[in-house]
Coordinates of C-alpha atoms and ligand atoms in Angstrom, one line a residue:
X1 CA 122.7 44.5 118.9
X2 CA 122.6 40.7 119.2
X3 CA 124.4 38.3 117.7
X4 CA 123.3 34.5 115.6
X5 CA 125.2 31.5 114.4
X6 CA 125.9 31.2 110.7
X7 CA 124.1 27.8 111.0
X8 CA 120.9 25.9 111.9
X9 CA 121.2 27.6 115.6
X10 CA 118.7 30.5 116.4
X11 CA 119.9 31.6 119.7
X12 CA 120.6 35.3 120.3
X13 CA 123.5 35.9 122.1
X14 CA 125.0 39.4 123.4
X15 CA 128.4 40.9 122.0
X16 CA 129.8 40.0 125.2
X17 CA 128.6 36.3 125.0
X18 CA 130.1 36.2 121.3
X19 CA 133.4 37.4 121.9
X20 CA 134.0 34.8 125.4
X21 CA 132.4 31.5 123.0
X22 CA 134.2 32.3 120.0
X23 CA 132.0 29.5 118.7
X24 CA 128.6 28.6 118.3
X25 CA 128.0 25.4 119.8
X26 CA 126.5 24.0 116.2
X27 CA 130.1 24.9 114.8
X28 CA 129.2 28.0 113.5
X29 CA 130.4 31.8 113.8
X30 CA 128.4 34.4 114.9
X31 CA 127.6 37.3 113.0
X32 CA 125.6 40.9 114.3
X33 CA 121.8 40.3 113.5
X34 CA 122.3 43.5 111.3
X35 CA 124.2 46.0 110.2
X36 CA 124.6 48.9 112.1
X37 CA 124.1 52.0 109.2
X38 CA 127.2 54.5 109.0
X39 CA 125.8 57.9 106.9
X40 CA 128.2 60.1 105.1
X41 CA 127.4 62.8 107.8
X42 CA 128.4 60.8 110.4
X43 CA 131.9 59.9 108.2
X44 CA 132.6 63.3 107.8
X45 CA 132.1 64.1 111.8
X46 CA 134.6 61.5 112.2
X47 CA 137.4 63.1 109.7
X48 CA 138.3 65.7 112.6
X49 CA 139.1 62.4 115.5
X50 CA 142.6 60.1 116.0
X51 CA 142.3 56.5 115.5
X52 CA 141.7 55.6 118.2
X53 CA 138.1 57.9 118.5
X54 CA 137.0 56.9 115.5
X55 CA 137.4 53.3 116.2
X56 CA 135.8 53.4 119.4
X57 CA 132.9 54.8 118.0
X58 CA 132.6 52.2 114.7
X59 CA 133.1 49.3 117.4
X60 CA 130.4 50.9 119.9
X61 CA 127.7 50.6 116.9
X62 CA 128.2 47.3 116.9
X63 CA 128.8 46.5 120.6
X64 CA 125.7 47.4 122.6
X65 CA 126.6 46.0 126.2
X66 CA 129.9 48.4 126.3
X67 CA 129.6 51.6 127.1
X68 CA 130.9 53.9 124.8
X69 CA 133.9 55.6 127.6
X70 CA 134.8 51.7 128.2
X71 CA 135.2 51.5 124.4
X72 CA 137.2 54.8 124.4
X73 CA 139.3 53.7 127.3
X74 CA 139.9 50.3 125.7
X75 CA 141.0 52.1 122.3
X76 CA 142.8 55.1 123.4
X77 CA 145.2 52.2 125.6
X78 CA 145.4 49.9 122.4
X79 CA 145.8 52.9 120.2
X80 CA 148.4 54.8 121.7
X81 CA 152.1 55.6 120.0
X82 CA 155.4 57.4 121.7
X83 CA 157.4 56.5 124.0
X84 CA 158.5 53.7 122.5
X85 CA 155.7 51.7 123.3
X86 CA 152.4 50.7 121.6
X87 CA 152.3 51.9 117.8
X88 CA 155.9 53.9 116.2
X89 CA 153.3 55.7 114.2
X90 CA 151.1 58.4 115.5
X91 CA 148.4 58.2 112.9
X92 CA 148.4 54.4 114.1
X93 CA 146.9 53.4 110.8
X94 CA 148.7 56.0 108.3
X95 CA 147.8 56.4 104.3
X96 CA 151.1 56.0 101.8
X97 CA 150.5 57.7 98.8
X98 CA 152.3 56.1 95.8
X99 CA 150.7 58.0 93.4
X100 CA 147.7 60.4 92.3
X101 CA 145.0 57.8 93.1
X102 CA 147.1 54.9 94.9
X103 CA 147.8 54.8 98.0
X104 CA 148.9 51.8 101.0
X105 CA 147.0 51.6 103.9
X106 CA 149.4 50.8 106.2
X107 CA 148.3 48.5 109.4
X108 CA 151.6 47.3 110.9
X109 CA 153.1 50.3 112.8
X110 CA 151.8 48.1 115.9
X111 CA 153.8 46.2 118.7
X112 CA 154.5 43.3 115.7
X113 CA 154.7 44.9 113.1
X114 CA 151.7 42.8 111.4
X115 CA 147.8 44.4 110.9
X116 CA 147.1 41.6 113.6
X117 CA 148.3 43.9 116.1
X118 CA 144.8 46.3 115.1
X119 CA 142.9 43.6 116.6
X120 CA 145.3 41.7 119.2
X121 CA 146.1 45.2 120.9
X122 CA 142.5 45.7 121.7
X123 CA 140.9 42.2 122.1
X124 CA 142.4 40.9 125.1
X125 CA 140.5 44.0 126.6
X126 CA 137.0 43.2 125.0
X127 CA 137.4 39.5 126.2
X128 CA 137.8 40.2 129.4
X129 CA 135.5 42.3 129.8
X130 CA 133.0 40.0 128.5
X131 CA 133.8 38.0 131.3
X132 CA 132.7 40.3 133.5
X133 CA 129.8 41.3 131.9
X134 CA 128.6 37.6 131.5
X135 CA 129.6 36.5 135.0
X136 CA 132.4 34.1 134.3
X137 CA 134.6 33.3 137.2
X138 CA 136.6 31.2 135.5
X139 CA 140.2 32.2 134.2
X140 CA 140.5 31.9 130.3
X141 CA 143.5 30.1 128.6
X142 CA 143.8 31.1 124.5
X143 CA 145.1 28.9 122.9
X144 CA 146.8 29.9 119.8
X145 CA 148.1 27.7 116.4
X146 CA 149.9 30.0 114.4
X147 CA 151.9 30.2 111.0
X148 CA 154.0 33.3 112.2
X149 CA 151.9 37.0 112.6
X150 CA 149.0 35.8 114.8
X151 CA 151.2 34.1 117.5
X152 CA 153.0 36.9 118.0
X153 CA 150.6 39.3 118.2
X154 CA 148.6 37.3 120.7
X155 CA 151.3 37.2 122.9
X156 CA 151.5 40.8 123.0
X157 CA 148.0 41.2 123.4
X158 CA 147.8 39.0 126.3
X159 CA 150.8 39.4 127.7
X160 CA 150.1 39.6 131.9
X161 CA 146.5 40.2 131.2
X162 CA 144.9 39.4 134.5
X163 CA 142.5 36.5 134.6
X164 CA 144.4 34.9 131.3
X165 CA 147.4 32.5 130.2
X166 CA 147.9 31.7 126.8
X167 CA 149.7 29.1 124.6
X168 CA 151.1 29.5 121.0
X169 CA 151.7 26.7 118.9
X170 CA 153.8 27.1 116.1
X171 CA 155.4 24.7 113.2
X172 CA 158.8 24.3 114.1
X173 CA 160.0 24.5 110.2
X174 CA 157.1 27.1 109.4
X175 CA 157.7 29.9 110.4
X176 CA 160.5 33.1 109.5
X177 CA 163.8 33.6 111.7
X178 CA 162.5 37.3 112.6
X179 CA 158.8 35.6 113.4
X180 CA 160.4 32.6 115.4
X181 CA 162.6 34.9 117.8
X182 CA 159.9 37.8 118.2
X183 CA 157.9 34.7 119.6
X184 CA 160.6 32.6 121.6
X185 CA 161.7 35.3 123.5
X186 CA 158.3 37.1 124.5
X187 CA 158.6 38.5 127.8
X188 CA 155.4 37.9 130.6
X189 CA 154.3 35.4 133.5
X190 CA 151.3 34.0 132.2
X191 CA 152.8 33.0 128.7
X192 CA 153.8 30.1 126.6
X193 CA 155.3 29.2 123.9
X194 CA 155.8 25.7 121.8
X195 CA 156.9 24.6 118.9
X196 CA 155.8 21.5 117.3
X197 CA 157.0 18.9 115.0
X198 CA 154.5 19.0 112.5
X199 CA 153.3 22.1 109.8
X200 CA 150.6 24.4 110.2
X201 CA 147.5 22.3 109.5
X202 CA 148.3 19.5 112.4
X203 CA 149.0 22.3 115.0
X204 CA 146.0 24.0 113.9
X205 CA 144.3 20.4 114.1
X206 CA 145.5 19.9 117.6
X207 CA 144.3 23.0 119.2
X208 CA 141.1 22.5 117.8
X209 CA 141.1 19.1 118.7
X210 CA 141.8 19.9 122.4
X211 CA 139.4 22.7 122.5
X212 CA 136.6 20.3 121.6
X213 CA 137.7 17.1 123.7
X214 CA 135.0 17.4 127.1
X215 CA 137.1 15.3 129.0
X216 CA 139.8 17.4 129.4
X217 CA 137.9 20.7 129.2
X218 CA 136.7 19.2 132.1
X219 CA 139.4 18.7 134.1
X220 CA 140.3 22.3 133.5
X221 CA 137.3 23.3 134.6
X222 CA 138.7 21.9 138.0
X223 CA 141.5 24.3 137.7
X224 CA 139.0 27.2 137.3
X225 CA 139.8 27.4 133.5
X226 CA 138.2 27.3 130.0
X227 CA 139.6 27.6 126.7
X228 CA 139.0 29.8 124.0
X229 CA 140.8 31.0 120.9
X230 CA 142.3 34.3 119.6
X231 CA 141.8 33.1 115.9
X232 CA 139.7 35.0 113.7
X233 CA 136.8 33.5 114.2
X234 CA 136.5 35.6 117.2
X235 CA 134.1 38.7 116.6
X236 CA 136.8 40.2 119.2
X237 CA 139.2 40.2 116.5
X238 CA 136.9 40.9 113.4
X239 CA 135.0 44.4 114.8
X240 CA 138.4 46.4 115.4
X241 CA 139.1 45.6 112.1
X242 CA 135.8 47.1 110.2
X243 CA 137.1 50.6 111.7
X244 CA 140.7 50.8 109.6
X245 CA 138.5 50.9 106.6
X246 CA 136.6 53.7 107.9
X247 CA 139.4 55.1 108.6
X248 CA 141.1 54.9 105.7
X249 CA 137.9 56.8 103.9
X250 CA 138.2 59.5 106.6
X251 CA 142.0 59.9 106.0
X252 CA 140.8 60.4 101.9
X253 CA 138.6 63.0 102.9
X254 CA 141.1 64.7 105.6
X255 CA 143.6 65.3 102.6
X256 CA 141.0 66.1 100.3
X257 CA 141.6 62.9 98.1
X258 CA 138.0 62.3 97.2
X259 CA 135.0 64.4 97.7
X260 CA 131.9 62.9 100.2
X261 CA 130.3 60.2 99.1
X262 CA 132.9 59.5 96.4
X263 CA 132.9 55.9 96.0
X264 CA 136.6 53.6 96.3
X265 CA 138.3 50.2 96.0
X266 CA 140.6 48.3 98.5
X267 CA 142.4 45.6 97.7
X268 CA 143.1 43.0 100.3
X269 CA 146.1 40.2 100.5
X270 CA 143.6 37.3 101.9
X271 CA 144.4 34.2 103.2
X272 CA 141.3 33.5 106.6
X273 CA 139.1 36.2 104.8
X274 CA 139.0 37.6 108.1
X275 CA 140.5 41.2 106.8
X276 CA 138.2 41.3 103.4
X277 CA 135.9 40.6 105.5
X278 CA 135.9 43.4 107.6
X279 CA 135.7 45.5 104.6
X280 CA 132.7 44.4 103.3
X281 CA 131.1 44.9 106.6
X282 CA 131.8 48.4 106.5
X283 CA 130.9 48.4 103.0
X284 CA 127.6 47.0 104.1
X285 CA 127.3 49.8 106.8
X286 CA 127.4 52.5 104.2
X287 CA 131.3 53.4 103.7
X288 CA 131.1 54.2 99.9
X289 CA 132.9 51.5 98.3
X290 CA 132.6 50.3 95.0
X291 CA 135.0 47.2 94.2
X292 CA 136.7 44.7 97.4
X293 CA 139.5 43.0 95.4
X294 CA 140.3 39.6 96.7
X295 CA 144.4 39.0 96.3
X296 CA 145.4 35.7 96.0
X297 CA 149.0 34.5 96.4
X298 CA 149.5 30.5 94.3
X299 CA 146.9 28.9 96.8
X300 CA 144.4 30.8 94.9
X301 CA 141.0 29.1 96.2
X302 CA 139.6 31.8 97.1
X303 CA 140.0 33.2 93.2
X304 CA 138.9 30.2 92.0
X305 CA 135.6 30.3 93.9
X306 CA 134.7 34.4 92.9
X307 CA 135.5 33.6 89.2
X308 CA 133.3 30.4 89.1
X309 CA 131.4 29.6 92.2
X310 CA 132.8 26.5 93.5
X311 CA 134.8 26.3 96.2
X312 CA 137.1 22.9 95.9
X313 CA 139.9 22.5 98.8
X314 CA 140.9 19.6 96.8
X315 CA 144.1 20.7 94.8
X316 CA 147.6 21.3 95.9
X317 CA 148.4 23.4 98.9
X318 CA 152.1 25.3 98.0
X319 CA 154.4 26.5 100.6
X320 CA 155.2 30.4 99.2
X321 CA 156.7 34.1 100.4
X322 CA 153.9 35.2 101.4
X323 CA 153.1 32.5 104.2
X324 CA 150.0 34.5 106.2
X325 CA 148.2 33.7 103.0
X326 CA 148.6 29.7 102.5
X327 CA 145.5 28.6 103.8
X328 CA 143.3 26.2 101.8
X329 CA 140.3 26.4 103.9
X330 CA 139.6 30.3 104.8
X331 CA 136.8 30.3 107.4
X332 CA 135.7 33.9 107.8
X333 CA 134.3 32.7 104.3
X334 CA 131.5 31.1 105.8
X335 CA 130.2 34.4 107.4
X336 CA 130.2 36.2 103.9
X337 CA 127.7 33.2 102.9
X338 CA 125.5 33.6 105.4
X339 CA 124.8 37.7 104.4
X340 CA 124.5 36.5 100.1
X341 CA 122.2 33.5 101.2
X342 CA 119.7 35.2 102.5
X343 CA 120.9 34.2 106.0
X344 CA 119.8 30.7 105.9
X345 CA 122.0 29.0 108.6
X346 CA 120.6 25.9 106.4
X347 CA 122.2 26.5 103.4
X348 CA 125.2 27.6 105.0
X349 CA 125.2 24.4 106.9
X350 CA 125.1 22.5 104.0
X351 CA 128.0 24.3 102.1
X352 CA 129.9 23.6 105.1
X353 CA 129.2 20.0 105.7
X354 CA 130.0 19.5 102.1
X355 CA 133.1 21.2 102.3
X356 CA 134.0 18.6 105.3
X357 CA 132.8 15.4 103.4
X358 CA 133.9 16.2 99.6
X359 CA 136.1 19.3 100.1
X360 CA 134.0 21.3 97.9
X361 CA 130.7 22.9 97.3
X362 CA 129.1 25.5 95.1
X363 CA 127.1 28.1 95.2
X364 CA 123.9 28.8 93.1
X365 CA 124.0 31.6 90.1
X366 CA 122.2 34.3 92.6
X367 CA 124.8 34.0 95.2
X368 CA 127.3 34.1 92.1
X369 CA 126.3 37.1 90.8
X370 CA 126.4 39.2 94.3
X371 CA 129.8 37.7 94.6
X372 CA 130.8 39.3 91.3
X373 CA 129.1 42.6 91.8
X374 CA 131.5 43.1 95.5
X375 CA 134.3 41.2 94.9
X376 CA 137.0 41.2 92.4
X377 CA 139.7 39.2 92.8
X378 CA 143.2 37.7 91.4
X379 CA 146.1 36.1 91.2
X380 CA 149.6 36.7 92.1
X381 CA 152.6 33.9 92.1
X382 CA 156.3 33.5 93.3
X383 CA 158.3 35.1 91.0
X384 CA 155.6 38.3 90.0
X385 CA 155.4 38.9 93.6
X386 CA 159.3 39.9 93.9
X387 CA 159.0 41.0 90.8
X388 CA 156.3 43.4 92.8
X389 CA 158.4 44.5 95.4
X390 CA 161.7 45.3 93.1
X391 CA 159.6 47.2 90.9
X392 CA 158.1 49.0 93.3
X393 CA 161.1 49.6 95.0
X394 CA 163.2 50.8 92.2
X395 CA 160.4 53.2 90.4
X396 CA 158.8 54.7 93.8
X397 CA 161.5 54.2 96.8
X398 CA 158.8 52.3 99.0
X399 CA 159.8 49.0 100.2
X400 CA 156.3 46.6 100.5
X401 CA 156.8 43.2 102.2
X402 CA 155.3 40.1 100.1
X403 CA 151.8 39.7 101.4
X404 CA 151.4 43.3 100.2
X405 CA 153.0 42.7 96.9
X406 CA 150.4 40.3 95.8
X407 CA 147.5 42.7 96.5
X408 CA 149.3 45.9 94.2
X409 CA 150.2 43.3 91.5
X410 CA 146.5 42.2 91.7
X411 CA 145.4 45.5 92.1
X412 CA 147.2 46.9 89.1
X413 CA 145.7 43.7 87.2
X414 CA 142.4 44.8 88.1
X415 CA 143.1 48.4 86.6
X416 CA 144.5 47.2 83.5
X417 CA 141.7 44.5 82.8
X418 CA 138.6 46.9 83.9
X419 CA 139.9 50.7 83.2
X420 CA 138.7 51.4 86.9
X421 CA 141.0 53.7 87.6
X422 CA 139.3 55.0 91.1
X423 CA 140.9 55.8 94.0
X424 CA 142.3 52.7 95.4
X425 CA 144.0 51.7 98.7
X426 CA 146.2 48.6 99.1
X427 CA 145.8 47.3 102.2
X428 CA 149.7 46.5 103.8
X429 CA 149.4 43.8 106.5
X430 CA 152.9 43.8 107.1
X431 CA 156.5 45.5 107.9
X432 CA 159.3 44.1 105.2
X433 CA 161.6 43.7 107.8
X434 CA 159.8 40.8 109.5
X435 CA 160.3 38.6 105.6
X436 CA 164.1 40.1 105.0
X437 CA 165.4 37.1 103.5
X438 CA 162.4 37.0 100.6
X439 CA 162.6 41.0 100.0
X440 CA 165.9 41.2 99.9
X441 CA 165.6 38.1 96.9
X442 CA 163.6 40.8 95.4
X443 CA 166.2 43.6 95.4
X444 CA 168.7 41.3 93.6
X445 CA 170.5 39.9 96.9
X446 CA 169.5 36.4 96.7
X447 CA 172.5 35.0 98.5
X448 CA 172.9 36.7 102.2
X449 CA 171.8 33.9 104.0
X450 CA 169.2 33.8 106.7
X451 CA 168.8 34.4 110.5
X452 CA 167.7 38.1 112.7
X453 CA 170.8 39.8 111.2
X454 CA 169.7 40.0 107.6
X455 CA 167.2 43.0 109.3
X456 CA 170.3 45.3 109.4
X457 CA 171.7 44.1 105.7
X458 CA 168.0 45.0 104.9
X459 CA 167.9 48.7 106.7
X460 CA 171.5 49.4 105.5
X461 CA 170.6 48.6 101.7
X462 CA 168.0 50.5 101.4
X463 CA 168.4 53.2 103.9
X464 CA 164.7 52.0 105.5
X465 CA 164.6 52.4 109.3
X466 CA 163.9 49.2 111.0
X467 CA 161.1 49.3 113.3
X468 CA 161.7 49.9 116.9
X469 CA 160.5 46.2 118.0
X470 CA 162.4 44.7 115.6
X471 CA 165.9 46.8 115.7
X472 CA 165.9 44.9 119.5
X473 CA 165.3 41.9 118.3
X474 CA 169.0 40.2 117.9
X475 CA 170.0 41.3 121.3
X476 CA 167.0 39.2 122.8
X477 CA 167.2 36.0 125.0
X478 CA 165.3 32.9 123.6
X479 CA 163.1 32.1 126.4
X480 CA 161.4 29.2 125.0
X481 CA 162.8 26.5 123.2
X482 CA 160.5 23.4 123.9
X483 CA 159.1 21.3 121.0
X484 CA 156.6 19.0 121.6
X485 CA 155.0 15.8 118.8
X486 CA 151.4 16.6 117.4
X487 CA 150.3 14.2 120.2
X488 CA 152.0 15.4 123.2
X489 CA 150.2 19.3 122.8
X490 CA 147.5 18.5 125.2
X491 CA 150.0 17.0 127.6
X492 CA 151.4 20.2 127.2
X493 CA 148.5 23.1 127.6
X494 CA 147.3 20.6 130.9
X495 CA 151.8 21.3 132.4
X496 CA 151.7 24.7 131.7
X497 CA 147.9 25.4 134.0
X498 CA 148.5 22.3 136.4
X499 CA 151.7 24.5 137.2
X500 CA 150.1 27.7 138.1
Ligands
PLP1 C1 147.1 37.2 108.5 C2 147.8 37.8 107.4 C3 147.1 38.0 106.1 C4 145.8 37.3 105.8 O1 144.7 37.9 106.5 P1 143.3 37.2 106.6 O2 142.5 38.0 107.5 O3 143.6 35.8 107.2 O4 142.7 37.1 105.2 C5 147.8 38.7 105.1 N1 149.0 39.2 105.3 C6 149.6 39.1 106.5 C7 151.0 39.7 106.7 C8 149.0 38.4 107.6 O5 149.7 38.3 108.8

């Protein structure tokens, strides 16, 4: 399997070459030349394996210069619960069943207690090998811009990986008090973290500006370093994510939920489309799906663009609960246009350059029309989402965090405005406990303050255990405590590798 831009580029590059660029050089991402095909036979011979077998085998379709024990070894180390250590869940990525034909898929029982970790646990593993495998001496440094789950889990990920030292950005005021502490006091040598006076977008804008300036990728390369990112642009991080889906379908089947072939919806809390995106890939493999549901929280681009086609970044960018999805530009995007136009890097190239000049483009009524025959999608603001997680709460004794709650208010939108009433799964990207102050707003205990202890005023309210790398969590030293201006970040990455 061999791998292409999503833009004018027509070089072929192996898996292994994918996942150490991250980029294409013409700015594009690269996406599988085709889809591997994934037959209801196969499905069902998966129904009898753990996680961690049946991921290694979806990633394996799609990884042709692994072998398919290094993907097993890889997996069953990423993959692995008790102990304490790894996932607090032995199914790794259990179903919740809410009721008859609803259930949560639920994707952080991982060292973070985000779905990041599905992909950060394994990735560091793929990229490295992908050094090997294309001959690279030199040691990578990730750097990392986060709003709050990514960081984290990157850190974790990498965390005294040989051959790699990484660097998380985060906005100083940006992030929760449980995110901000998981991050400052992350243990390991080759590790760093910064926060910086700015929000989101300008740290995001400095790594990528320091990733692209030559002059001082250069100088690294003195050092015996490149850069590279653990974003979601990465096909590192998007493959592990295509096998929770399968997954999911195997877990329906296991518990006799739905018969073969039966088709189902998921419904996805999206903010980089990197997730939804996964999904349809699978869809695209053969997993019977009928319906991807797109949740939006109040940045609802992303809506906007299903229901009419244009994509406009131009409009207010609101600061909400659910902060993983407040992204006005979501670039795993640009992959699903390449698939619905035919693959023509052009066009996709065009839609993107537009985007950067006007901050819009729009799509023609073909492309419209595949995007209303996958996708669904909605809404979901502020005060529904609480709204969300007390109901929820009070009528079915699960406690959802608020990423989560958008996608089961959108999903039971969906159900009211089409009838579908098929089997659905909501896919739950985080634990509750890492947004206590907002879901405990929800319960009716707006005024408890802030700060790591509101996880115990959280546990002992509603009886909820708090998950083992977050019941630590108060006790922990703050190891980092730097902050740096927009300007100084390069000044920073170049201290932390002169230093080694
Ligand atoms: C990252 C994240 C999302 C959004 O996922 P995308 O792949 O960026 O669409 C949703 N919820 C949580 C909790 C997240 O951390």
């Amino acid at each position: 399997m061999h791998y292409r831009s999503t833009r004018k580029g027509t070089a072929r590059v192996s898996s292994a070459e994918a996942i150490k660029r991250g980029l294409s050089d013409d700015g594009g991402l690269f996406v599988p030349e085709s889809f591997p095909s994934l037959s209801i036979d196969t499905i069902k011979k998966l129904v009898s394996e753990p996680y961690s077998k049946r991921a290694a085998y979806v990633m394996s379709l799609f990884l042709s210069d692994f072998s398919k024990n290094e993907l097993i070894r890889y997996s069953e180390s990423a993959y692995s619960s008790g102990n304490g250590q790894g996932f607090d869940h032995k199914e790794i990525a259990p179903l919740y069943r809410i009721k008859n034909n609803t259930f949560f898929l639920e994707l952080w029982h991982g060292p973070t207690c985000a779905f990041k970790d599905m992909a950060l646990q394994i990735m560091p593993q793929l990229l490295t090998a992908s050094l090997h495998k294309t001959g690279e001496k030199r040691k990578v440094c990730i750097l990392v811009a986060t709003s709050g789950d990514t960081g984290k889990a990157a850190l974790e990920g990498f965390c005294d990986v040989p051959g790699t030292e990484i660097v998380v950005f985060y906005p100083r005021d940006g992030v929760s008090d449980v995110q901000e502490l998981q991050m400052v006091s992350q243990a390991g040598e080759n590790v760093k973290v910064i926060a910086v006076d700015g929000n989101f977008d300008d740290a995001q804008t400095g790594v990528k500006g320091i990733i692209a300036d030559e002059l001082f990728c250069h100088e690294l390369d003195h050092l015996g370093y490149f850069l590279s990112s653990a974003n979601s642009i990465n096909w590192g991080r998007l493959v592990p994510q295509i096998a929770y889906y399968v997954s999911a379908y195997c877990d329906l089947l296991k518990y006799n939920d739905i018969k073969p072939g039966d088709t189902i919806n998921f419904c996805v809390p999206t903010g980089n489309f990197g997730n939804i995106l996964a999904a349809y890939y699978a869809q695209r493999m053969g997993l019977p799906v009928n319906k991807l549901i797109c949740a939006s929280n109040r940045n609802d681009v992303l809506t906007q663009f299903i229901n009419t086609g244009v994509y406009d970044k131009n409009r207010s960018f609101y600061t909400t609960v659910s902060p993983s999805m407040d992204i006005l530009v979501s670039s795993n995007l640009e992959r699903l246009l390449f698939e619905l136009s035919g693959k023509s890097g052009d066009t996709v190239a065009s839609y993107m350059s537009a985007l950067s000049a006007e901050g819009s483009y729009g799509v023609p009524d073909r492309v419209r029309n595949e995007l209303c025959r996958i996708f669904a999608s909605g809404r979901c603001g502020e005060e529904e989402t609480l709204k969300t997680i007390g109901d929820t709460y009070n009528e079915s004794d699960y406690l959802i965090d608020t990423h989560t709650a958008v996608a089961y208010k959108v999903l039971n939108d969906y159900r009211a405005n089409t009838g579908d009433e098929r089997t659905a799964v909501v896919v739950s990207t985080a634990s509750p406990f890492k947004f206590c102050s907002d879901v405990l707003k929800a319960l009716g205990r707006p005024h408890l303050g802030s700060g790591v202890k509101l996880i115990d005023t959280l546990s002992e309210m509603t009886g909820c255990l708090i998950p083992s790398p977050l019941a630590g969590l108060k006790s922990k030293n703050q190891r980092f405590s730097e902050t740096v201006k927009i300007g100084s970040m390069k000044k920073a990455v170049m201290d932390f590798i002169g230093g080694r």
